[in-house]
Coordinates of C-alpha atoms in Angstrom, one line a residue:
Chain F
X1 CA 0.0 0.0 0.0
X2 CA 1.3 3.4 -0.9
X3 CA -0.2 6.9 -0.6
X4 CA -1.8 6.8 -4.0
X5 CA -3.7 3.5 -3.4
X6 CA -4.6 4.7 0.1
X7 CA -6.0 7.9 -1.3
X8 CA -8.1 6.0 -3.9
X9 CA -9.4 3.5 -1.4
X10 CA -10.5 6.3 1.0
X11 CA -12.0 8.4 -1.9
X12 CA -14.0 5.5 -3.2
X13 CA -15.2 4.6 0.3
X14 CA -16.3 8.3 0.8
X15 CA -18.2 8.0 -2.5
X16 CA -19.8 4.7 -1.6
X17 CA -21.0 5.6 2.0
X18 CA -24.0 7.9 1.0
X19 CA -24.7 5.6 -2.0
X20 CA -25.0 2.5 0.3
X21 CA -27.4 4.5 2.5
X22 CA -29.6 5.4 -0.5
X23 CA -29.4 1.8 -1.8
X24 CA -30.5 0.4 1.5
X25 CA -33.3 3.0 1.7
X26 CA -34.4 1.9 -1.8
X27 CA -34.5 -1.8 -0.8
X28 CA -36.7 -0.9 2.2
X29 CA -38.9 1.2 0.1
X30 CA -39.3 -1.4 -2.6
X31 CA -40.1 -4.2 -0.2
X32 CA -42.4 -2.1 2.0
X33 CA -44.3 -0.9 -1.1
X34 CA -44.4 -4.4 -2.5
X35 CA -43.0 -3.4 -5.8
X36 CA -42.7 -6.2 -8.3
X37 CA -39.8 -6.7 -10.7
X38 CA -41.9 -5.2 -13.5
X39 CA -42.6 -2.1 -11.3
X40 CA -39.0 -1.6 -10.6
X41 CA -37.9 -2.1 -14.2
X42 CA -40.5 0.4 -15.4
X43 CA -38.8 3.0 -13.2
X44 CA -35.2 2.1 -14.1
X45 CA -35.4 1.4 -17.9
X46 CA -34.2 4.4 -19.9
X47 CA -33.3 6.3 -16.7
X48 CA -30.0 8.2 -17.1
X49 CA -30.1 9.0 -13.3
X50 CA -30.2 5.4 -12.2
X51 CA -27.6 4.4 -14.8
X52 CA -25.2 7.1 -13.4
X53 CA -26.0 6.3 -9.8
X54 CA -25.4 2.5 -10.0
X55 CA -22.7 2.9 -12.7
X56 CA -20.7 5.1 -10.3
X57 CA -21.3 2.7 -7.5
X58 CA -20.0 -0.2 -9.5
X59 CA -16.8 1.6 -10.5
X60 CA -16.2 2.8 -6.9
X61 CA -16.9 -0.7 -5.5
X62 CA -14.6 -2.5 -8.0
X63 CA -11.7 0.0 -7.4
X64 CA -12.2 -0.1 -3.6
X65 CA -12.4 -3.9 -3.3
X66 CA -9.5 -4.6 -5.7
X67 CA -7.2 -2.3 -3.7
X68 CA -8.1 -4.3 -0.6
X69 CA -7.6 -7.6 -2.5
X70 CA -4.2 -6.4 -3.6
X71 CA -3.3 -5.7 0.0
X72 CA -4.5 -9.1 1.2
X73 CA -2.6 -10.9 -1.6
X74 CA 0.7 -9.1 -0.8
X75 CA 0.4 -9.8 2.9
X76 CA -1.1 -13.2 2.9
X77 CA -0.1 -15.0 -0.3
X78 CA 3.3 -15.8 -1.7
X79 CA 2.5 -13.5 -4.7
X80 CA 5.0 -10.7 -5.4
X81 CA 3.9 -7.1 -5.7
X82 CA 3.6 -7.2 -9.5
X83 CA 1.7 -10.4 -9.6
X84 CA -0.6 -9.2 -6.8
X85 CA -1.2 -6.0 -8.7
X86 CA -2.1 -7.8 -11.9
X87 CA -4.4 -10.2 -10.0
X88 CA -6.1 -7.3 -8.3
X89 CA -6.5 -5.5 -11.6
X90 CA -8.1 -8.6 -13.1
X91 CA -10.5 -8.8 -10.1
X92 CA -11.4 -5.1 -10.6
X93 CA -12.1 -5.7 -14.3
X94 CA -14.2 -8.7 -13.5
X95 CA -16.2 -7.0 -10.8
X96 CA -16.6 -3.9 -13.0
X97 CA -17.8 -5.9 -16.0
X98 CA -20.3 -8.0 -13.9
X99 CA -21.5 -4.9 -12.2
X100 CA -21.9 -2.7 -15.3
X101 CA -23.6 -5.6 -17.0
X102 CA -26.1 -5.8 -14.2
X103 CA -26.7 -2.0 -14.4
X104 CA -27.1 -2.2 -18.1
X105 CA -29.7 -5.0 -17.7
X106 CA -32.0 -2.8 -15.6
X107 CA -31.5 0.6 -17.2
X108 CA -31.3 -0.1 -20.9
X109 CA -34.6 0.7 -22.5
Chain S
X1 CA 11.2 -30.6 46.5
X2 CA 9.4 -27.8 44.7
X3 CA 7.5 -25.3 46.7
X4 CA 5.0 -23.3 44.7
X5 CA 4.8 -20.7 47.4
X6 CA 8.4 -19.8 47.2
X7 CA 9.5 -21.0 43.7
X8 CA 8.8 -19.9 40.2
X9 CA 8.9 -22.3 37.2
X10 CA 10.6 -20.3 34.5
X11 CA 11.0 -21.4 30.9
X12 CA 13.7 -19.5 29.0
X13 CA 14.4 -19.7 25.3
X14 CA 17.7 -21.2 24.7
X15 CA 19.3 -21.2 21.3
X16 CA 19.2 -18.9 18.3
X17 CA 16.5 -18.8 15.6
X18 CA 16.0 -22.5 16.3
X19 CA 16.1 -23.7 19.8
X20 CA 13.8 -24.7 22.6
X21 CA 12.5 -23.5 26.0
X22 CA 14.4 -24.9 29.0
X23 CA 12.8 -24.8 32.5
X24 CA 14.4 -23.5 35.6
X25 CA 13.3 -23.2 39.2
X26 CA 13.8 -19.7 40.6
X27 CA 13.2 -18.5 44.2
X28 CA 10.3 -16.1 44.4
X29 CA 10.7 -12.7 46.2
X30 CA 8.4 -9.8 46.9
X31 CA 8.6 -7.1 44.2
X32 CA 10.8 -9.2 42.0
X33 CA 11.0 -8.1 38.4
X34 CA 11.2 -10.4 35.3
X35 CA 14.7 -9.1 34.8
X36 CA 15.7 -10.2 38.3
X37 CA 14.5 -13.7 37.4
X38 CA 16.6 -13.8 34.3
X39 CA 19.6 -12.4 36.1
X40 CA 19.2 -15.0 38.9
X41 CA 19.3 -17.8 36.4
X42 CA 22.4 -16.4 34.7
X43 CA 24.2 -15.9 38.0
X44 CA 23.2 -19.0 39.8
X45 CA 22.4 -21.7 37.2
X46 CA 23.9 -21.0 33.8
X47 CA 26.4 -18.2 33.1
X48 CA 26.1 -18.8 29.4
X49 CA 22.5 -17.4 29.3
X50 CA 22.5 -14.4 27.0
X51 CA 20.2 -11.4 27.4
X52 CA 20.4 -7.6 27.2
X53 CA 19.9 -4.9 29.8
X54 CA 21.6 -1.7 30.9
X55 CA 19.8 0.9 33.1
X56 CA 17.4 -1.4 35.0
X57 CA 15.1 1.7 35.6
X58 CA 13.0 1.8 32.4
X59 CA 15.0 4.4 30.5
X60 CA 17.3 2.6 28.1
X61 CA 14.9 0.3 26.4
X62 CA 17.3 -2.6 26.1
X63 CA 15.7 -5.3 28.2
X64 CA 12.5 -6.0 26.3
X65 CA 11.6 -9.7 26.0
X66 CA 8.5 -11.7 25.4
X67 CA 7.0 -12.6 28.8
X68 CA 4.1 -15.1 28.9
X69 CA 3.1 -14.3 25.3
X70 CA 3.4 -10.5 25.3
X71 CA 6.3 -8.1 24.8
X72 CA 7.3 -6.3 28.0
X73 CA 10.2 -4.2 29.5
X74 CA 11.5 -6.8 31.9
X75 CA 13.2 -4.3 34.3
X76 CA 9.9 -2.6 35.2
X77 CA 7.6 -5.7 35.0
X78 CA 6.8 -7.1 38.4
X79 CA 6.6 -10.9 38.3
X80 CA 3.4 -11.0 40.4
X81 CA 1.6 -9.0 37.6
X82 CA 2.4 -11.4 34.8
X83 CA 2.9 -14.8 36.4
X84 CA 0.3 -17.4 35.5
X85 CA 0.0 -20.4 37.9
X86 CA 3.6 -19.9 39.2
X87 CA 4.9 -20.1 35.7
X88 CA 6.8 -17.6 33.5
X89 CA 7.8 -18.2 29.9
X90 CA 10.4 -15.7 28.7
X91 CA 11.6 -15.5 25.1
X92 CA 13.3 -13.0 22.8
X93 CA 11.2 -10.3 21.2
X94 CA 9.1 -11.4 18.3
X95 CA 9.4 -10.0 14.7
X96 CA 13.2 -9.8 15.1
X97 CA 15.9 -12.4 14.4
X98 CA 17.4 -14.0 17.5
X99 CA 21.1 -13.7 18.2
X100 CA 21.2 -16.0 21.1
X101 CA 18.8 -17.0 23.9
X102 CA 16.9 -13.8 25.0
X103 CA 18.8 -11.3 22.9
X104 CA 17.1 -10.3 19.7
X105 CA 18.9 -8.8 16.7
X106 CA 17.9 -5.1 16.7
X107 CA 19.7 -4.2 13.4
X108 CA 16.6 -4.3 11.2
X109 CA 14.7 -2.2 13.7
X110 CA 17.3 0.6 13.5
X111 CA 17.8 0.2 9.8
X112 CA 14.1 0.9 9.4
X113 CA 14.5 3.8 11.8
X114 CA 16.9 5.3 9.3
X115 CA 14.7 4.4 6.4
X116 CA 11.8 6.4 8.0
X117 CA 14.3 9.3 8.3
X118 CA 14.0 9.2 12.1
X119 CA 17.1 11.4 12.5
X120 CA 16.8 15.1 13.2
X121 CA 18.0 17.2 10.3
X122 CA 18.9 20.7 11.5
X123 CA 17.7 23.6 9.3
X124 CA 19.9 26.2 10.9
X125 CA 23.6 26.5 11.8
X126 CA 25.2 27.5 15.1
X127 CA 25.5 31.0 13.8
X128 CA 21.7 31.4 13.6
X129 CA 19.6 32.6 16.5
X130 CA 18.0 29.9 18.5
X131 CA 14.5 29.3 17.3
X132 CA 11.7 29.9 19.8
X133 CA 9.3 27.0 20.0
X134 CA 5.9 27.7 21.4
X135 CA 5.0 24.9 23.7
X136 CA 1.3 25.3 23.1
X137 CA 1.5 25.2 19.3
X138 CA -0.5 22.4 17.7
X139 CA 2.7 20.9 16.1
X140 CA 4.6 20.9 19.4
X141 CA 1.8 19.4 21.3
X142 CA 1.6 16.6 18.7
X143 CA 5.4 16.0 18.9
X144 CA 5.4 16.1 22.7
X145 CA 2.7 13.4 22.8
X146 CA 5.0 11.0 20.9
X147 CA 8.5 12.1 21.9
X148 CA 9.1 9.8 25.0
X149 CA 9.9 6.7 22.9
X150 CA 12.8 4.7 24.5
X151 CA 13.4 2.5 21.3
X152 CA 12.7 -0.7 23.2
X153 CA 11.0 -2.3 20.1
X154 CA 8.1 -3.6 22.2
X155 CA 5.6 -2.0 19.7
X156 CA 7.5 -3.5 16.8
X157 CA 7.4 -7.0 18.4
X158 CA 3.7 -6.6 19.2
X159 CA 2.7 -5.4 15.7
X160 CA 0.8 -7.8 13.4
X161 CA 1.4 -5.5 10.4
X162 CA 5.1 -6.0 10.9
X163 CA 4.6 -9.8 11.2
X164 CA 2.6 -9.9 8.0
X165 CA 4.6 -7.4 5.9
X166 CA 8.4 -7.5 6.2
X167 CA 8.6 -4.2 4.3
X168 CA 6.5 -2.3 6.9
X169 CA 8.7 0.3 8.6
X170 CA 7.0 -0.3 12.0
X171 CA 5.2 1.7 14.7
X172 CA 8.3 3.1 16.6
X173 CA 9.9 4.3 13.4
X174 CA 6.8 6.0 12.1
X175 CA 6.1 7.5 15.6
X176 CA 9.6 9.0 15.5
X177 CA 9.0 10.3 12.0
X178 CA 5.8 12.0 13.2
X179 CA 7.7 13.8 16.0
X180 CA 10.1 15.2 13.4
X181 CA 7.3 16.1 10.9
X182 CA 6.0 18.2 13.7
X183 CA 9.3 19.8 14.6
X184 CA 9.5 23.2 13.0
X185 CA 13.3 23.2 13.3
X186 CA 13.7 20.2 11.1
X187 CA 14.7 20.7 7.5
X188 CA 14.0 17.3 5.9
X189 CA 10.3 17.1 6.0
X190 CA 9.3 16.7 2.4
X191 CA 11.9 13.9 2.1
X192 CA 10.6 12.4 5.4
X193 CA 7.0 12.4 4.2
X194 CA 8.1 10.8 1.0
X195 CA 10.0 8.1 2.9
X196 CA 6.9 7.1 4.9
X197 CA 4.5 7.4 1.9
X198 CA 5.9 4.6 -0.2
X199 CA 5.3 0.8 -0.1
X200 CA 5.8 -0.4 3.5
X201 CA 5.2 3.1 4.9
X202 CA 2.5 4.5 7.1
X203 CA -0.3 3.3 4.8
X204 CA 0.6 -0.3 5.6
X205 CA -0.6 0.1 9.2
X206 CA -3.9 -1.6 9.8
X207 CA -4.5 0.4 13.0
X208 CA -4.7 -2.8 15.1
X209 CA -3.3 -0.7 18.1
X210 CA -1.2 -3.4 19.7
X211 CA 1.6 -0.8 19.7
X212 CA -0.5 1.4 21.9
X213 CA -1.7 -1.6 24.0
X214 CA 1.9 -2.7 24.9
X215 CA 3.9 0.6 24.8
X216 CA 5.5 0.8 28.3
X217 CA 5.7 4.6 27.9
X218 CA 1.9 4.7 27.2
X219 CA 2.5 6.3 23.8
X220 CA 0.1 5.9 21.0
X221 CA 2.0 5.2 17.7
X222 CA -1.3 4.3 16.0
X223 CA -2.4 8.0 16.4
X224 CA 1.0 9.2 15.2
X225 CA 0.7 7.0 12.1
X226 CA -2.8 8.2 11.5
X227 CA -1.3 11.7 11.6
X228 CA 1.3 10.7 9.0
X229 CA -1.5 9.2 6.8
X230 CA -3.3 12.5 6.8
X231 CA -0.2 14.6 6.3
X232 CA 1.2 12.4 3.4
X233 CA -2.2 12.4 1.7
X234 CA -2.3 16.2 1.8
X235 CA 1.3 16.4 0.4
X236 CA 0.4 13.9 -2.3
X237 CA -2.6 15.9 -3.4
X238 CA -0.5 19.1 -3.5
X239 CA 2.1 17.3 -5.6
X240 CA 4.8 17.7 -2.9
X241 CA 5.5 13.9 -2.8
X242 CA 5.0 11.0 -5.2
X243 CA 3.5 7.6 -4.6

């Protein structure tokens, strides 16, 4: 861990905290109101706002988690720095692709 | 015949990196310190027992050992406070190589001290006027809180981040760097912040706080390291240091 990675991990955490609150509030709202999948999709499809909200969340989460994974790999596995960095980058891309795919599935018209 | 009222069962590490614990019977006395116990064994049972001490009054920081699982300054640790069922297990400090018996090799500890730029770098000469330091300034208060370190390496031995990451500079070293970062007379601060902001620097601390828990001087290196994290982050954003 160096100062750049530390800064990125803290920044992405700061971005995610209010988003997680809103996300949890949304879950409560959807379950309390008894919204069906069709109801939810009718609100999210074609919505630039939801695409931006969850797209940003996915990018922040994949960066944040992969920096942590990199740290765990360097401290707990026999991988050297470079190999740990490459593995963590692979994890970030996988998480990003899966997350953005999921966002696309609910927001694309 | 052993008498648990008046005798301690003491296991001492014998050997170097590889070795084993050997058990000795040591007479128990009121207000006896762990260092007294070790000294008794060396003077009465085995003069080849190696260990390190100097001042015996908690100033020099040289007598730290692992006592019943935790690092302690042995000259100021009363046996009665750490003994468990009449038994003491005393080994060399952890996270450092062992030279022999209870003496750990402190070289890596002081090499990292240098790496963290833990040496005062004067910014003035003897021809300049003496700088007035306000004792109530924010920087001086921060430095004073961390300044009483006796280099005993107890925090280093207690630190799990050191155990997991051999590159990590260590709590004592970063605590020292923090006192100098807050010393207005020091002339090496951009370099010092750079030295603690790279891989193995202050950002490798997981804030587990064992350093604070075990520090015999009741210092809080975790807080000092948190200060370094903030200060280096600010310097990085301003472009004063690189990652």
